[in-house]
Amino acid sequence: MTSARTPGQVLQEAPRKDSRDKRARVLRTVDDLLTRGEPVTFTAVAKAAGVSTWLVYAPGVREHVEAARTQQARTATTGSDPRSAGGAMSARTDLEILRADNQRLRGQVSDLKEALQRQLGRQLDQLQATDLTDRIGELTAQNQELNIQITRLHHEQRELERRLAETNDDLVAARASLRRMIRIENS
């Protein structure tokens, strides 16, 4: 007989199961992209699998994506469809344009991060220490109330478990009594 899992155990296992499911979905997506002959990129895998790009770069997943990319690159270089000189030049030009755009966008992201940090700094400077002290007091009071509720709920749980045990004992006794009555009636 296996013991029932506690709610805490269920809550601890939920993120692990979610992570395993997402990683499996990423691996299936990599295989699907390879099968369909679509380019395997970290972004394409993340988008097709419906996960964050962080996950496809995570250890244990990244290696599969890189292996698929390497496999595709080997297949492309040994394939029977050689590109024309114009196509290769166009691809190089597109690549350079994309690199320039990427560099420009990285600069914009960096500028936006700095502006956001400055804005948050100004907002923090505007908060007065009394506001923070009041907020800490409120949060402490809420924490105490929640701890009291937790204690009360634990007592209620113990009482309910005790009543359940008594009810189970009564049920067992009633069944035994019923069996005796049936035996007496049958004999």
PDB file of C-alpha atoms in Angstrom:
ATOM      1  CA  MET A   1       0.000   0.000   0.000  1.00  0.00           C
ATOM      2  CA  THR A   2       1.527   3.332  -1.041  1.00  0.00           C
ATOM      3  CA  SER A   3       1.143   6.385   1.134  1.00  0.00           C
ATOM      4  CA  ALA A   4      -0.786   9.329  -0.244  1.00  0.00           C
ATOM      5  CA  ARG A   5       1.264  12.316  -1.363  1.00  0.00           C
ATOM      6  CA  THR A   6       0.946  15.457   0.663  1.00  0.00           C
ATOM      7  CA  PRO A   7      -0.081  18.726  -0.994  1.00  0.00           C
ATOM      8  CA  GLY A   8       3.459  19.972  -0.421  1.00  0.00           C
ATOM      9  CA  GLN A   9       4.892  17.036  -2.348  1.00  0.00           C
ATOM     10  CA  VAL A  10       2.424  17.618  -5.165  1.00  0.00           C
ATOM     11  CA  LEU A  11       3.414  21.280  -5.303  1.00  0.00           C
ATOM     12  CA  GLN A  12       7.098  20.366  -5.350  1.00  0.00           C
ATOM     13  CA  GLU A  13       6.638  17.845  -8.155  1.00  0.00           C
ATOM     14  CA  ALA A  14       4.509  20.100 -10.389  1.00  0.00           C
ATOM     15  CA  PRO A  15       7.347  22.343 -11.662  1.00  0.00           C
ATOM     16  CA  ARG A  16       9.572  19.314 -12.251  1.00  0.00           C
ATOM     17  CA  LYS A  17       6.879  17.601 -14.304  1.00  0.00           C
ATOM     18  CA  ASP A  18       6.231  20.817 -16.242  1.00  0.00           C
ATOM     19  CA  SER A  19       9.955  21.139 -16.979  1.00  0.00           C
ATOM     20  CA  ARG A  20      10.174  17.513 -18.149  1.00  0.00           C
ATOM     21  CA  ASP A  21       7.129  17.986 -20.397  1.00  0.00           C
ATOM     22  CA  LYS A  22       8.536  21.162 -21.944  1.00  0.00           C
ATOM     23  CA  ARG A  23      11.927  19.569 -22.562  1.00  0.00           C
ATOM     24  CA  ALA A  24      10.278  16.555 -24.206  1.00  0.00           C
ATOM     25  CA  ARG A  25       8.184  18.905 -26.351  1.00  0.00           C
ATOM     26  CA  VAL A  26      11.367  20.708 -27.466  1.00  0.00           C
ATOM     27  CA  LEU A  27      13.045  17.439 -28.421  1.00  0.00           C
ATOM     28  CA  ARG A  28       9.980  16.335 -30.412  1.00  0.00           C
ATOM     29  CA  THR A  29       9.946  19.710 -32.150  1.00  0.00           C
ATOM     30  CA  VAL A  30      13.618  19.363 -33.128  1.00  0.00           C
ATOM     31  CA  ASP A  31      12.871  15.944 -34.629  1.00  0.00           C
ATOM     32  CA  ASP A  32       9.792  17.305 -36.453  1.00  0.00           C
ATOM     33  CA  LEU A  33      11.769  20.212 -37.946  1.00  0.00           C
ATOM     34  CA  LEU A  34      14.475  17.801 -39.120  1.00  0.00           C
ATOM     35  CA  THR A  35      11.884  15.474 -40.619  1.00  0.00           C
ATOM     36  CA  ARG A  36      10.143  18.298 -42.473  1.00  0.00           C
ATOM     37  CA  GLY A  37      13.458  19.699 -43.669  1.00  0.00           C
ATOM     38  CA  GLU A  38      12.832  23.084 -42.052  1.00  0.00           C
ATOM     39  CA  PRO A  39      15.799  25.042 -40.713  1.00  0.00           C
ATOM     40  CA  VAL A  40      16.566  24.213 -37.103  1.00  0.00           C
ATOM     41  CA  THR A  41      17.381  27.358 -35.138  1.00  0.00           C
ATOM     42  CA  PHE A  42      17.079  28.034 -31.430  1.00  0.00           C
ATOM     43  CA  THR A  43      14.385  30.626 -32.059  1.00  0.00           C
ATOM     44  CA  ALA A  44      12.439  28.409 -34.479  1.00  0.00           C
ATOM     45  CA  VAL A  45      12.528  25.499 -32.032  1.00  0.00           C
ATOM     46  CA  ALA A  46      11.394  27.700 -29.125  1.00  0.00           C
ATOM     47  CA  LYS A  47       8.559  29.188 -31.168  1.00  0.00           C
ATOM     48  CA  ALA A  48       7.366  25.864 -32.591  1.00  0.00           C
ATOM     49  CA  ALA A  49       7.507  24.163 -29.175  1.00  0.00           C
ATOM     50  CA  GLY A  50       5.817  27.101 -27.448  1.00  0.00           C
ATOM     51  CA  VAL A  51       8.593  27.553 -24.879  1.00  0.00           C
ATOM     52  CA  SER A  52      11.013  30.330 -23.981  1.00  0.00           C
ATOM     53  CA  THR A  53      14.279  30.686 -25.858  1.00  0.00           C
ATOM     54  CA  TRP A  54      15.995  30.323 -22.501  1.00  0.00           C
ATOM     55  CA  LEU A  55      14.877  26.709 -22.334  1.00  0.00           C
ATOM     56  CA  VAL A  56      16.327  25.761 -25.735  1.00  0.00           C
ATOM     57  CA  TYR A  57      19.714  27.137 -24.594  1.00  0.00           C
ATOM     58  CA  ALA A  58      19.539  25.211 -21.293  1.00  0.00           C
ATOM     59  CA  PRO A  59      21.974  22.331 -20.716  1.00  0.00           C
ATOM     60  CA  GLY A  60      20.532  19.038 -21.858  1.00  0.00           C
ATOM     61  CA  VAL A  61      18.436  20.698 -24.577  1.00  0.00           C
ATOM     62  CA  ARG A  62      21.022  22.905 -26.260  1.00  0.00           C
ATOM     63  CA  GLU A  63      23.099  19.871 -27.280  1.00  0.00           C
ATOM     64  CA  HIS A  64      20.151  18.344 -29.162  1.00  0.00           C
ATOM     65  CA  VAL A  65      19.458  21.573 -31.046  1.00  0.00           C
ATOM     66  CA  GLU A  66      23.137  21.985 -31.927  1.00  0.00           C
ATOM     67  CA  ALA A  67      23.360  18.360 -33.078  1.00  0.00           C
ATOM     68  CA  ALA A  68      20.322  18.861 -35.317  1.00  0.00           C
ATOM     69  CA  ARG A  69      21.842  22.047 -36.750  1.00  0.00           C
ATOM     70  CA  THR A  70      25.117  20.225 -37.420  1.00  0.00           C
ATOM     71  CA  GLN A  71      23.232  17.386 -39.090  1.00  0.00           C
ATOM     72  CA  GLN A  72      21.347  19.856 -41.288  1.00  0.00           C
ATOM     73  CA  ALA A  73      24.565  21.659 -42.207  1.00  0.00           C
ATOM     74  CA  ARG A  74      26.219  18.367 -43.217  1.00  0.00           C
ATOM     75  CA  THR A  75      23.170  17.403 -45.246  1.00  0.00           C
ATOM     76  CA  ALA A  76      23.103  20.807 -46.960  1.00  0.00           C
ATOM     77  CA  THR A  77      26.790  20.679 -47.934  1.00  0.00           C
ATOM     78  CA  THR A  78      26.555  17.121 -49.273  1.00  0.00           C
ATOM     79  CA  GLY A  79      23.145  17.646 -50.894  1.00  0.00           C
ATOM     80  CA  SER A  80      22.589  17.427 -54.616  1.00  0.00           C
ATOM     81  CA  ASP A  81      21.185  20.960 -54.911  1.00  0.00           C
ATOM     82  CA  PRO A  82      24.199  23.266 -55.298  1.00  0.00           C
ATOM     83  CA  ARG A  83      23.421  26.962 -54.999  1.00  0.00           C
ATOM     84  CA  SER A  84      24.167  29.255 -57.838  1.00  0.00           C
ATOM     85  CA  ALA A  85      26.795  31.977 -57.400  1.00  0.00           C
ATOM     86  CA  GLY A  86      24.048  34.635 -57.397  1.00  0.00           C
ATOM     87  CA  GLY A  87      22.093  32.797 -54.724  1.00  0.00           C
ATOM     88  CA  ALA A  88      25.157  32.523 -52.483  1.00  0.00           C
ATOM     89  CA  MET A  89      25.931  36.222 -52.955  1.00  0.00           C
ATOM     90  CA  SER A  90      22.333  37.129 -52.149  1.00  0.00           C
ATOM     91  CA  ALA A  91      22.444  34.975 -49.030  1.00  0.00           C
ATOM     92  CA  ARG A  92      25.681  36.684 -47.908  1.00  0.00           C
ATOM     93  CA  THR A  93      24.127  40.096 -48.484  1.00  0.00           C
ATOM     94  CA  ASP A  94      21.019  39.101 -46.532  1.00  0.00           C
ATOM     95  CA  LEU A  95      23.231  37.808 -43.741  1.00  0.00           C
ATOM     96  CA  GLU A  96      25.165  41.073 -43.548  1.00  0.00           C
ATOM     97  CA  ILE A  97      21.911  43.074 -43.495  1.00  0.00           C
ATOM     98  CA  LEU A  98      20.572  40.859 -40.722  1.00  0.00           C
ATOM     99  CA  ARG A  99      23.791  41.251 -38.742  1.00  0.00           C
ATOM    100  CA  ALA A 100      23.631  45.037 -39.064  1.00  0.00           C
ATOM    101  CA  ASP A 101      19.965  45.034 -37.978  1.00  0.00           C
ATOM    102  CA  ASN A 102      20.795  42.733 -35.096  1.00  0.00           C
ATOM    103  CA  GLN A 103      23.600  45.064 -33.950  1.00  0.00           C
ATOM    104  CA  ARG A 104      21.278  48.075 -34.184  1.00  0.00           C
ATOM    105  CA  LEU A 105      18.543  46.283 -32.205  1.00  0.00           C
ATOM    106  CA  ARG A 106      21.013  45.216 -29.520  1.00  0.00           C
ATOM    107  CA  GLY A 107      22.033  48.838 -29.126  1.00  0.00           C
ATOM    108  CA  GLN A 108      18.393  49.897 -28.791  1.00  0.00           C
ATOM    109  CA  VAL A 109      17.737  47.189 -26.205  1.00  0.00           C
ATOM    110  CA  SER A 110      20.775  48.329 -24.229  1.00  0.00           C
ATOM    111  CA  ASP A 111      19.603  51.970 -24.374  1.00  0.00           C
ATOM    112  CA  LEU A 112      16.094  50.979 -23.247  1.00  0.00           C
ATOM    113  CA  LYS A 113      17.475  48.941 -20.340  1.00  0.00           C
ATOM    114  CA  GLU A 114      19.560  51.891 -19.177  1.00  0.00           C
ATOM    115  CA  ALA A 115      16.572  54.259 -19.446  1.00  0.00           C
ATOM    116  CA  LEU A 116      14.413  51.837 -17.464  1.00  0.00           C
ATOM    117  CA  GLN A 117      17.058  51.503 -14.772  1.00  0.00           C
ATOM    118  CA  ARG A 118      17.301  55.292 -14.471  1.00  0.00           C
ATOM    119  CA  GLN A 119      13.514  55.596 -14.240  1.00  0.00           C
ATOM    120  CA  LEU A 120      13.292  52.902 -11.559  1.00  0.00           C
ATOM    121  CA  GLY A 121      16.094  54.608  -9.655  1.00  0.00           C
ATOM    122  CA  ARG A 122      14.194  57.902  -9.713  1.00  0.00           C
ATOM    123  CA  GLN A 123      11.039  56.175  -8.483  1.00  0.00           C
ATOM    124  CA  LEU A 124      12.931  54.518  -5.627  1.00  0.00           C
ATOM    125  CA  ASP A 125      14.496  57.830  -4.662  1.00  0.00           C
ATOM    126  CA  GLN A 126      11.031  59.391  -4.464  1.00  0.00           C
ATOM    127  CA  LEU A 127       9.793  56.814  -1.984  1.00  0.00           C
ATOM    128  CA  GLN A 128      10.270  58.018   1.545  1.00  0.00           C
ATOM    129  CA  ALA A 129      11.566  55.844   4.321  1.00  0.00           C
ATOM    130  CA  THR A 130       8.295  56.263   6.232  1.00  0.00           C
ATOM    131  CA  ASP A 131       6.364  54.796   3.313  1.00  0.00           C
ATOM    132  CA  LEU A 132       8.654  51.799   3.309  1.00  0.00           C
ATOM    133  CA  THR A 133       8.413  51.404   7.095  1.00  0.00           C
ATOM    134  CA  ASP A 134       4.610  51.536   6.903  1.00  0.00           C
ATOM    135  CA  ARG A 135       4.588  48.964   4.116  1.00  0.00           C
ATOM    136  CA  ILE A 136       6.890  46.651   6.105  1.00  0.00           C
ATOM    137  CA  GLY A 137       4.522  46.965   9.085  1.00  0.00           C
ATOM    138  CA  GLU A 138       1.528  46.086   6.889  1.00  0.00           C
ATOM    139  CA  LEU A 139       3.303  43.074   5.416  1.00  0.00           C
ATOM    140  CA  THR A 140       4.385  41.884   8.874  1.00  0.00           C
ATOM    141  CA  ALA A 141       0.801  42.130  10.149  1.00  0.00           C
ATOM    142  CA  GLN A 142      -0.485  40.219   7.104  1.00  0.00           C
ATOM    143  CA  ASN A 143       2.178  37.577   7.671  1.00  0.00           C
ATOM    144  CA  GLN A 144       1.110  37.147  11.305  1.00  0.00           C
ATOM    145  CA  GLU A 145      -2.561  36.852  10.282  1.00  0.00           C
ATOM    146  CA  LEU A 146      -1.663  34.212   7.708  1.00  0.00           C
ATOM    147  CA  ASN A 147       0.374  32.264  10.253  1.00  0.00           C
ATOM    148  CA  ILE A 148      -2.597  32.315  12.647  1.00  0.00           C
ATOM    149  CA  GLN A 149      -4.861  31.064   9.838  1.00  0.00           C
ATOM    150  CA  ILE A 150      -2.371  28.294   9.019  1.00  0.00           C
ATOM    151  CA  THR A 151      -2.305  27.188  12.672  1.00  0.00           C
ATOM    152  CA  ARG A 152      -6.112  27.231  12.846  1.00  0.00           C
ATOM    153  CA  LEU A 153      -6.381  25.220   9.633  1.00  0.00           C
ATOM    154  CA  HIS A 154      -3.879  22.662  10.933  1.00  0.00           C
ATOM    155  CA  HIS A 155      -6.032  22.221  14.064  1.00  0.00           C
ATOM    156  CA  GLU A 156      -9.160  21.846  11.929  1.00  0.00           C
ATOM    157  CA  GLN A 157      -7.362  19.313   9.748  1.00  0.00           C
ATOM    158  CA  ARG A 158      -6.331  17.238  12.780  1.00  0.00           C
ATOM    159  CA  GLU A 159      -9.892  17.363  14.131  1.00  0.00           C
ATOM    160  CA  LEU A 160     -11.311  16.279  10.770  1.00  0.00           C
ATOM    161  CA  GLU A 161      -8.775  13.448  10.538  1.00  0.00           C
ATOM    162  CA  ARG A 162      -9.745  12.314  14.061  1.00  0.00           C
ATOM    163  CA  ARG A 163     -13.448  12.379  13.133  1.00  0.00           C
ATOM    164  CA  LEU A 164     -12.734  10.485   9.939  1.00  0.00           C
ATOM    165  CA  ALA A 165     -10.895   7.807  11.912  1.00  0.00           C
ATOM    166  CA  GLU A 166     -13.840   7.518  14.335  1.00  0.00           C
ATOM    167  CA  THR A 167     -16.278   7.292  11.430  1.00  0.00           C
ATOM    168  CA  ASN A 168     -14.146   4.571   9.811  1.00  0.00           C
ATOM    169  CA  ASP A 169     -14.095   2.672  13.116  1.00  0.00           C
ATOM    170  CA  ASP A 170     -17.901   2.999  13.378  1.00  0.00           C
ATOM    171  CA  LEU A 171     -18.243   1.780   9.803  1.00  0.00           C
ATOM    172  CA  VAL A 172     -16.057  -1.262  10.479  1.00  0.00           C
ATOM    173  CA  ALA A 173     -18.086  -2.035  13.623  1.00  0.00           C
ATOM    174  CA  ALA A 174     -21.385  -1.640  11.747  1.00  0.00           C
ATOM    175  CA  ARG A 175     -20.188  -3.975   9.004  1.00  0.00           C
ATOM    176  CA  ALA A 176     -19.097  -6.580  11.546  1.00  0.00           C
ATOM    177  CA  SER A 177     -22.446  -6.285  13.342  1.00  0.00           C
ATOM    178  CA  LEU A 178     -24.313  -6.605  10.040  1.00  0.00           C
ATOM    179  CA  ARG A 179     -22.335  -9.740   9.156  1.00  0.00           C
ATOM    180  CA  ARG A 180     -23.200 -11.266  12.554  1.00  0.00           C
ATOM    181  CA  MET A 181     -26.876 -10.441  12.086  1.00  0.00           C
ATOM    182  CA  ILE A 182     -26.864 -11.989   8.602  1.00  0.00           C
ATOM    183  CA  ARG A 183     -25.180 -15.162   9.934  1.00  0.00           C
ATOM    184  CA  ILE A 184     -27.689 -15.405  12.780  1.00  0.00           C
ATOM    185  CA  GLU A 185     -30.591 -14.813  10.389  1.00  0.00           C
ATOM    186  CA  ASN A 186     -29.278 -17.458   7.966  1.00  0.00           C
ATOM    187  CA  SER A 187     -28.765 -20.100  10.644  1.00  0.00           C
TER     188      SER A 187
END
